[in-house]
Backbone as CSV, one residue per row, in Angstrom:
resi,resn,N_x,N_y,N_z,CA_x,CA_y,CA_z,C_x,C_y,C_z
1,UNK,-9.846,168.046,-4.132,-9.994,168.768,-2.890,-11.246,169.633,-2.983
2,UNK,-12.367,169.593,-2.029,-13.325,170.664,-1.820,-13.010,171.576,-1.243
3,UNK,-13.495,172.476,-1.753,-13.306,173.757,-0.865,-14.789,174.532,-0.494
4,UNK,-14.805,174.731,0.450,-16.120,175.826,0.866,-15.533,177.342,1.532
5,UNK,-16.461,177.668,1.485,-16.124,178.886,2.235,-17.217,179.611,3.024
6,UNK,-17.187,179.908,4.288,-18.305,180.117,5.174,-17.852,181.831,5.620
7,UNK,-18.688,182.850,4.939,-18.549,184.129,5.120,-19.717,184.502,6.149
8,UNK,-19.703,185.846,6.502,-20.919,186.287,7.451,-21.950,186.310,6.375
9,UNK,-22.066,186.410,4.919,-23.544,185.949,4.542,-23.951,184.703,4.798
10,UNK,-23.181,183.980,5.141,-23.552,182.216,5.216,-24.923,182.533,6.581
11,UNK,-24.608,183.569,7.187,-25.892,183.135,8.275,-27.083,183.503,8.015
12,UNK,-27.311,184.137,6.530,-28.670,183.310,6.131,-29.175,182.424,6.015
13,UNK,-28.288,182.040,5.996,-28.757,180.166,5.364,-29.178,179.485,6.781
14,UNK,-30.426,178.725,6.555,-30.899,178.163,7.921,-29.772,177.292,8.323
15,UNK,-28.896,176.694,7.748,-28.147,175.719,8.728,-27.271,176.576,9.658
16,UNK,-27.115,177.371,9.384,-26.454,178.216,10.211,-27.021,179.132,11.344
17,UNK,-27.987,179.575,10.718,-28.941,180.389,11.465,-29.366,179.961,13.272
18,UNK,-29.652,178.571,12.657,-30.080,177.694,14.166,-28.422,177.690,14.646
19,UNK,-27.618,177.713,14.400,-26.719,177.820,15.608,-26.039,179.154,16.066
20,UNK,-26.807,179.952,15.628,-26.498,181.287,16.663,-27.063,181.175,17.697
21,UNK,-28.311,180.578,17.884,-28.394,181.214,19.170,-28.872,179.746,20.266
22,UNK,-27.870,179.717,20.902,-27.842,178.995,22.244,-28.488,178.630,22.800
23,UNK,-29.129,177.237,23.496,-30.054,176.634,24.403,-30.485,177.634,25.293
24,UNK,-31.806,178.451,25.740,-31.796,179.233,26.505,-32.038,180.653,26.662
25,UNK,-32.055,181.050,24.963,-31.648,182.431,24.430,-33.074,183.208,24.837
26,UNK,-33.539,184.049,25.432,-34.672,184.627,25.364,-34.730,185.186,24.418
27,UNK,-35.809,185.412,23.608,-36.146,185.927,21.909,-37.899,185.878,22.130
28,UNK,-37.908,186.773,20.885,-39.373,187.336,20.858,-39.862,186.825,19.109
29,UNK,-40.973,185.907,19.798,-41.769,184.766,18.463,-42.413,185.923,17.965
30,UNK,-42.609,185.868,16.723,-42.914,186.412,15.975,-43.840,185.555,14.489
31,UNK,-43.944,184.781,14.726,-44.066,183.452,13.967,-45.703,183.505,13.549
32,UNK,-46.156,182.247,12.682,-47.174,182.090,12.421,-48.599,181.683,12.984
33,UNK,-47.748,181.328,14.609,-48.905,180.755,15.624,-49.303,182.129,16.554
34,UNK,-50.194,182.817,16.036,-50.204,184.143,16.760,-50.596,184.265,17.688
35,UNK,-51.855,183.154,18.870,-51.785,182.963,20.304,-50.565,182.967,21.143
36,UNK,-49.390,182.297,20.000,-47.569,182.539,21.025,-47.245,183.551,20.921
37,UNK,-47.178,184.576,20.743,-46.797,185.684,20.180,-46.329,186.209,21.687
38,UNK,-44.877,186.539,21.832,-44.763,187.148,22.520,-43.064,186.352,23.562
39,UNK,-42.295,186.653,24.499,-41.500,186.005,24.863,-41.345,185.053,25.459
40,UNK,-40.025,184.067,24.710,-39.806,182.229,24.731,-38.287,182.435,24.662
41,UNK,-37.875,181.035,25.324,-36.464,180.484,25.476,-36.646,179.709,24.235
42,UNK,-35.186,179.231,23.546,-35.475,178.317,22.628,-34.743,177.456,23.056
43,UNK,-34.846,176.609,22.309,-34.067,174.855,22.537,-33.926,174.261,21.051
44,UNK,-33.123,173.538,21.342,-33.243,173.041,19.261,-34.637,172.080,19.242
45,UNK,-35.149,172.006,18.289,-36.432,171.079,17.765,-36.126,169.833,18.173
46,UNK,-36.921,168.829,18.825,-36.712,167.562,19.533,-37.881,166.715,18.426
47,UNK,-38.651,167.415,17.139,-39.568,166.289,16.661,-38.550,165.330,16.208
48,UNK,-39.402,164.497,15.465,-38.599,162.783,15.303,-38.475,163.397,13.672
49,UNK,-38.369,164.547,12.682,-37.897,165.273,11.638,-36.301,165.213,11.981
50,UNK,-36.516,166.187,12.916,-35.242,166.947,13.456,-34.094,166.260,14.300
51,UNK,-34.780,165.551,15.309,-33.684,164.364,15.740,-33.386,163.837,14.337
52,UNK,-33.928,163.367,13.563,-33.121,161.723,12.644,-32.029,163.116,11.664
53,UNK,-32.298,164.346,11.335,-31.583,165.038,10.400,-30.461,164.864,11.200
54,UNK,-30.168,164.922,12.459,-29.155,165.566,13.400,-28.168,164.185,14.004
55,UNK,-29.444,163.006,13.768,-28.430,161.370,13.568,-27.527,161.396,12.179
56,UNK,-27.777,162.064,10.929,-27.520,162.112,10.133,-26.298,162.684,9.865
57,UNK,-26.100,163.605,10.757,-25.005,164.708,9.970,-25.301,166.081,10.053
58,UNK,-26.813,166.039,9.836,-26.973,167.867,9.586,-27.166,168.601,10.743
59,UNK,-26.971,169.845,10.331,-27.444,170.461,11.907,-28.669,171.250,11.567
60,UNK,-28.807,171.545,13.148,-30.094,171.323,13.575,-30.920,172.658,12.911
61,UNK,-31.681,173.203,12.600,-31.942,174.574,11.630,-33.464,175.200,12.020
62,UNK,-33.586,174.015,13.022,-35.406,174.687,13.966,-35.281,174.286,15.404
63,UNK,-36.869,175.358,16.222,-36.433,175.589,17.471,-37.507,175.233,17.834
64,UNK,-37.256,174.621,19.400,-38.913,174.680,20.028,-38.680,175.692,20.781
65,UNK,-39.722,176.141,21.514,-40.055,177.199,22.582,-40.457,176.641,23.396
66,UNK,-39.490,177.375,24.402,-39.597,177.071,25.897,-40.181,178.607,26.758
67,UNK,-41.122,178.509,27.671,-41.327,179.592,28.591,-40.389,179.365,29.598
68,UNK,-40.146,180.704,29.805,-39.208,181.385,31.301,-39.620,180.515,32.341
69,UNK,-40.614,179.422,32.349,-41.649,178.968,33.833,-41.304,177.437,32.888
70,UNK,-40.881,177.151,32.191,-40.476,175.678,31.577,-41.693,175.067,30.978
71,UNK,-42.661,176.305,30.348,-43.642,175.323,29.574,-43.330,174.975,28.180
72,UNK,-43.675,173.953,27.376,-43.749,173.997,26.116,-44.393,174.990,25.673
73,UNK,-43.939,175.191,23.912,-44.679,175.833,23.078,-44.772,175.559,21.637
74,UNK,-44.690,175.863,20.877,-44.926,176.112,19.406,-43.304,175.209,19.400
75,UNK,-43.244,174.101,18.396,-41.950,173.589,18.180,-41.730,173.663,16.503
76,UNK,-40.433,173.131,16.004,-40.084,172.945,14.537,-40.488,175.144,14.210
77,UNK,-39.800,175.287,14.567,-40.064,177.366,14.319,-38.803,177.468,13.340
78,UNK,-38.950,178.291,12.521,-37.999,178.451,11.836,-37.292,179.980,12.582
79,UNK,-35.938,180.091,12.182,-35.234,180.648,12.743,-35.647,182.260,12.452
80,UNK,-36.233,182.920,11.390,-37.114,183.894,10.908,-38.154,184.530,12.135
81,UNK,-38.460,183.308,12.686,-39.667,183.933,13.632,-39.622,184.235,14.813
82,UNK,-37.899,183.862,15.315,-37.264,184.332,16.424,-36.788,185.856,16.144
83,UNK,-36.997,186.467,17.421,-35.418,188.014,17.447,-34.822,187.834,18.763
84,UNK,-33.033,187.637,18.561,-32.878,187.782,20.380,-33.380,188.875,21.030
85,UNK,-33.977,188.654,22.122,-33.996,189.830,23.263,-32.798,190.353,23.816
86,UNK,-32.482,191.787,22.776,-30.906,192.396,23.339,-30.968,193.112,24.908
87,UNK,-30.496,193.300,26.228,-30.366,193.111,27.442,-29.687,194.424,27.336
88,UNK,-29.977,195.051,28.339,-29.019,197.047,28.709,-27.419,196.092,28.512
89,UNK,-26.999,195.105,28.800,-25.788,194.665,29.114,-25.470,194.956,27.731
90,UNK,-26.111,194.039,26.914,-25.710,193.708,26.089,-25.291,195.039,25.214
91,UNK,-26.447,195.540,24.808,-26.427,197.505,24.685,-25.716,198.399,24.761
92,UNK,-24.742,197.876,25.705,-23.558,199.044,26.178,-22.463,198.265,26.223
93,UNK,-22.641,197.279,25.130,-21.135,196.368,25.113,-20.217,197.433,24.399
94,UNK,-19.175,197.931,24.397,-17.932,197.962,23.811,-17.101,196.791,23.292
95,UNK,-16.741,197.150,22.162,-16.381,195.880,21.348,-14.921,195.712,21.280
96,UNK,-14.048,195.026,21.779,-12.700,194.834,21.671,-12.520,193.721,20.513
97,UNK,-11.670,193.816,19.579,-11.491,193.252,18.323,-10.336,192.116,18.362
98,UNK,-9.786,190.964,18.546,-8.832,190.172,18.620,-8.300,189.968,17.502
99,UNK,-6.829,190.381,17.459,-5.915,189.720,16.342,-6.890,188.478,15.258
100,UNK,-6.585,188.569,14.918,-7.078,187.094,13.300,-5.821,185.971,14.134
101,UNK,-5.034,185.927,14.178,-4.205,184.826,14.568,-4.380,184.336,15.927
102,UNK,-4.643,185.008,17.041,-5.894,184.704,18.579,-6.821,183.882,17.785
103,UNK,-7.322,184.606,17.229,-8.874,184.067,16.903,-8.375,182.180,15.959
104,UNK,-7.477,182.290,15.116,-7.161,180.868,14.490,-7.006,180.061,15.556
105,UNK,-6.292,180.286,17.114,-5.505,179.914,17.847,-6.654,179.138,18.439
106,UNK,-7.350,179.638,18.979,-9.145,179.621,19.441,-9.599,178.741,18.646
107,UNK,-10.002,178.736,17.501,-10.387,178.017,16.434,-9.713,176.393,16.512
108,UNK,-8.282,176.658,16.478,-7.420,175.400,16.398,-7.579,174.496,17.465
109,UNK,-7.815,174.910,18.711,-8.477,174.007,20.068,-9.780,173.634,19.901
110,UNK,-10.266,174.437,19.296,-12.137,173.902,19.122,-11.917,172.649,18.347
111,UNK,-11.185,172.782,17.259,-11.436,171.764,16.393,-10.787,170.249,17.018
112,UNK,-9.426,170.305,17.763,-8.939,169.453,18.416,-9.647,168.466,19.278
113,UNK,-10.540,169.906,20.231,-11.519,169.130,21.082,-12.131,168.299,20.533
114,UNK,-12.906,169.279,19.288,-14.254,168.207,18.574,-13.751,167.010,18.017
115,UNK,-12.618,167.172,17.580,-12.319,166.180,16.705,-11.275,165.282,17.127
116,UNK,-10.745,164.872,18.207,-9.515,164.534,18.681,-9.156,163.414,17.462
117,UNK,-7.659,163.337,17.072,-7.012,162.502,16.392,-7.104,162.864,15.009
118,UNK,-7.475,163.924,14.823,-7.942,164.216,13.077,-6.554,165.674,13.075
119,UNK,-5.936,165.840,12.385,-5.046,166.815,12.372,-5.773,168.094,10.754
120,UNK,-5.774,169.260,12.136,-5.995,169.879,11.091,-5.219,170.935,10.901
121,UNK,-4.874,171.712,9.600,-4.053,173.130,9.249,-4.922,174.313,9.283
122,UNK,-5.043,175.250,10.229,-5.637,176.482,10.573,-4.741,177.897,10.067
123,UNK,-5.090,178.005,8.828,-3.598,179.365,8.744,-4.654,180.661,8.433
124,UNK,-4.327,181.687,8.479,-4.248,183.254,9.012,-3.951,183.349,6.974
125,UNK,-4.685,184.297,6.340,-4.598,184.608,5.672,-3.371,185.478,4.943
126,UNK,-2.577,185.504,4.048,-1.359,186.399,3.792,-1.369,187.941,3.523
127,UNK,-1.017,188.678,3.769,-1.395,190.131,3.366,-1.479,189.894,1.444
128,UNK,-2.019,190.943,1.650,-2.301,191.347,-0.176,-1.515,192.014,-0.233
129,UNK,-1.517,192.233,-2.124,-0.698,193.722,-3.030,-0.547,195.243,-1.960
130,UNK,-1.439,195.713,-1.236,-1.509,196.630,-0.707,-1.146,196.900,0.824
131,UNK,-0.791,195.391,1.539,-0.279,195.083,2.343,-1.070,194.654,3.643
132,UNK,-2.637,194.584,3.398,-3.566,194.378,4.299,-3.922,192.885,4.266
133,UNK,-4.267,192.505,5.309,-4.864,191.240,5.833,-6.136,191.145,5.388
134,UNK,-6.857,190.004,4.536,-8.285,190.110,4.402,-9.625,189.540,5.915
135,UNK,-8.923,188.998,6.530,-9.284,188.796,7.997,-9.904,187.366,7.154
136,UNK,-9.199,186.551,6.949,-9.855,184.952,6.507,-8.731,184.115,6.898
137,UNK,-9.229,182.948,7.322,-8.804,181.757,7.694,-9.135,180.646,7.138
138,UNK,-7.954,179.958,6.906,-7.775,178.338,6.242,-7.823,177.356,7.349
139,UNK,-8.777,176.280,7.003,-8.720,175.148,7.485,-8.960,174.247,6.477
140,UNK,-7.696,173.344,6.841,-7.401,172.070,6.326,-7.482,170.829,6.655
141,UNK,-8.236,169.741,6.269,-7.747,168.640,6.909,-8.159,167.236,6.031
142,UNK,-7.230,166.328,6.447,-7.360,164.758,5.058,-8.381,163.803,5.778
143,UNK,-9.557,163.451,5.464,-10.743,162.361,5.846,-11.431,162.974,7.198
144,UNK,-11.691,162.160,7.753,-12.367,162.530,9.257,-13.784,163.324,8.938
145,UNK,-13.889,163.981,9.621,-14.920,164.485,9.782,-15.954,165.348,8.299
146,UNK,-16.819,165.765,8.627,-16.910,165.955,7.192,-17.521,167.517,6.708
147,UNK,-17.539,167.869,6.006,-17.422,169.773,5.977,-18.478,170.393,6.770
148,UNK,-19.715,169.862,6.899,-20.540,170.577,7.900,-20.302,170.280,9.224
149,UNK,-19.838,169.046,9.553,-19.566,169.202,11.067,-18.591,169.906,11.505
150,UNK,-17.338,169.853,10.308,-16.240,171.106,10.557,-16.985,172.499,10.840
151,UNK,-18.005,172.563,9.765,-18.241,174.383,9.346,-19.090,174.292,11.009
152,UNK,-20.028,173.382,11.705,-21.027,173.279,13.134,-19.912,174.150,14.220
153,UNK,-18.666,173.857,13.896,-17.801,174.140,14.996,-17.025,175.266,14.588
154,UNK,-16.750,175.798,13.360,-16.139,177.266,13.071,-17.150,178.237,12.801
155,UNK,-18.404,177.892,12.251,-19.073,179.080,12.305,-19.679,179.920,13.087
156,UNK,-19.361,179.782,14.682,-19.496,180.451,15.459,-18.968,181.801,15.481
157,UNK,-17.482,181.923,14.692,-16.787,182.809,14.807,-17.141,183.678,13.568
158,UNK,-17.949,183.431,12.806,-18.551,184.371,11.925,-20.113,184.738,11.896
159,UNK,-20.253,183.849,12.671,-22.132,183.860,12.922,-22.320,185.069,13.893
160,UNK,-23.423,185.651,13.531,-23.564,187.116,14.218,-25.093,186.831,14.913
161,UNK,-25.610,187.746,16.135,-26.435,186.916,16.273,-26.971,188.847,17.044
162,UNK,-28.193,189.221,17.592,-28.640,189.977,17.982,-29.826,190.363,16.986
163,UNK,-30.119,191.884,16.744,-30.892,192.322,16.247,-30.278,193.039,14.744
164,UNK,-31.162,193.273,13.940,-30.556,194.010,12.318,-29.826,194.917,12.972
165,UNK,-29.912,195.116,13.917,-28.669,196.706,13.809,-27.766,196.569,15.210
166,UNK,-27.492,195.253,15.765,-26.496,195.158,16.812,-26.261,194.014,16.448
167,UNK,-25.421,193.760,15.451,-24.959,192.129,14.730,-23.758,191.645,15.244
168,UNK,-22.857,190.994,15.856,-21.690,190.705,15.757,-21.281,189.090,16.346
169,UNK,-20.261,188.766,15.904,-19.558,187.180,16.918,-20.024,187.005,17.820
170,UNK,-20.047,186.368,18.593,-19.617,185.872,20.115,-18.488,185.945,20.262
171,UNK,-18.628,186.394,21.839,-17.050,186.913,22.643,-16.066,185.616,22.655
172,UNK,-15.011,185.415,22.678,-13.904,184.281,22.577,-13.389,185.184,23.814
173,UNK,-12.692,183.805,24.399,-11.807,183.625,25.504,-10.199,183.005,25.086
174,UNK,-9.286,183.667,25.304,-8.123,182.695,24.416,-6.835,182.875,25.290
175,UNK,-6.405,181.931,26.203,-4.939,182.166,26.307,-3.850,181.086,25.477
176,UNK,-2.758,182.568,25.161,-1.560,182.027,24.281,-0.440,183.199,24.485
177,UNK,0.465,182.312,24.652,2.343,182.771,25.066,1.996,183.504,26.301
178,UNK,1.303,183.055,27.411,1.346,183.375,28.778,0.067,184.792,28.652
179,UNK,-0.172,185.020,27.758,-1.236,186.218,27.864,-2.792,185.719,27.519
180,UNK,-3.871,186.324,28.391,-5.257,185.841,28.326,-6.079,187.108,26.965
181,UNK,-6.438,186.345,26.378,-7.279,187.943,24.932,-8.558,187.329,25.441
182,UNK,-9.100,188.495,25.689,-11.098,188.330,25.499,-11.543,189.409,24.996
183,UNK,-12.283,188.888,23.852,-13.169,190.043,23.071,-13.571,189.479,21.471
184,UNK,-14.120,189.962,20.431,-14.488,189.549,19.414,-13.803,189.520,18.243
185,UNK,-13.719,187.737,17.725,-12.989,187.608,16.268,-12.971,188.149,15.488
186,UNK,-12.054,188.732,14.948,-11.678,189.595,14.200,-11.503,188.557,12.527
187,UNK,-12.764,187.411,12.066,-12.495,187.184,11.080,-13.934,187.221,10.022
188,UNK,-13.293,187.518,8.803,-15.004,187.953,8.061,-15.126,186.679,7.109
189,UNK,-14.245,185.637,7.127,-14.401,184.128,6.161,-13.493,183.740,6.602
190,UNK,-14.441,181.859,6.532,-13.469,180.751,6.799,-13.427,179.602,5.947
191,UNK,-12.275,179.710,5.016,-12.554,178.422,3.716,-12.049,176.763,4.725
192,UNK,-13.209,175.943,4.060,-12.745,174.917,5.074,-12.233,174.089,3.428
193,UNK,-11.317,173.376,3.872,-10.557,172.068,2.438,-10.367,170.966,2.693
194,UNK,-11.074,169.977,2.656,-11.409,168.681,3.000,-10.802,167.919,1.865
195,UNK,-9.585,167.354,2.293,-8.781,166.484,1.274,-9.669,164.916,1.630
């Protein structure tokens, strides 16, 4: 059995990195082409590198730039040379925290979707000696799919995305036992176990 485990340091790592931030994201290049310098939408990298990695299996880990007016720009950017552009909205978010077991619940439909016919085990971590929850989640599952396309679809919920000093999830939407939760996963690791 493998085991991985995808914590909030994992979003250093470029494979991860490129999927914080969303088709669309306004962010400020910062990069090595210093005529761009200045604000772009991104999009994932469309060279013929980056497509065949992404026929492959891997995900995608560079961006092209798009202008607000739909021009090209600078493509294959590494994720370093982006910063999102944080928004007054965004600024004055108040953060509501969701149960760890919402958040598995959430998790357990994502994976269904992605994966229909593959059964997987999503469990909620056990309290410790001291009686606290470590806020981690198990996922389990026998063949199918394979640990990075699992980790493409859970690491959302640990991937943090803004500026060094306004870091957090993306908001989840979750209804379960007749009640709707919206607000941010409350999990800090997700071991995935690929029998």
């Amino acid at each position: 059995m493998n085991n991985t485990v995808i914590t909030t340091a994992d979003i250093t790592a470029p494979a991860y990195r490129a999927l914080r931030l969303p088709p669309g994201t306004l962010v400020d290049y910062r990069g090595s082409v210093p005529r761009a310098h200045g604000t772009w939408t991104v999009q994932p990298c469309a060279c013929n590198g980056c497509l065949a990695d992404v026929l492959r299996g891997r995900p995608a880990t560079r961006y092209q730039l798009v202008s607000t007016k739909g021009r090209r720009g600078p493509r294959h950017v590494r994720h370093t040379s982006v910063v999102p552009v944080v928004g007054e909205k965004e600024r004055n978010y108040a953060a509501i925290y969701l149960p760890m077991r919402v958040a598995a619940v959430h998790l357990r439909r994502m994976l269904r979707a992605a994966f229909p016919g593959v059964k997987f085990s999503v469990r909620c971590a056990r309290r410790d000696a001291k009686g606290l929850v470590p806020d981690q989640i198990t996922v389990t599952w026998t063949g199918g799919p394979t640990r990075t396309a699992v980790a493409t679809v859970t690491s959302p919920l640990v991937a943090t995305y803004g500026t060094a000093e306004e870091r957090r999830a993306r908001n989840i939407s979750v209804t379960t036992g007749g009640r709707t939760y919206n607000g941010t996963p409350s999990v800090h690791a997700i071991h995935l176990n690929r029998r």
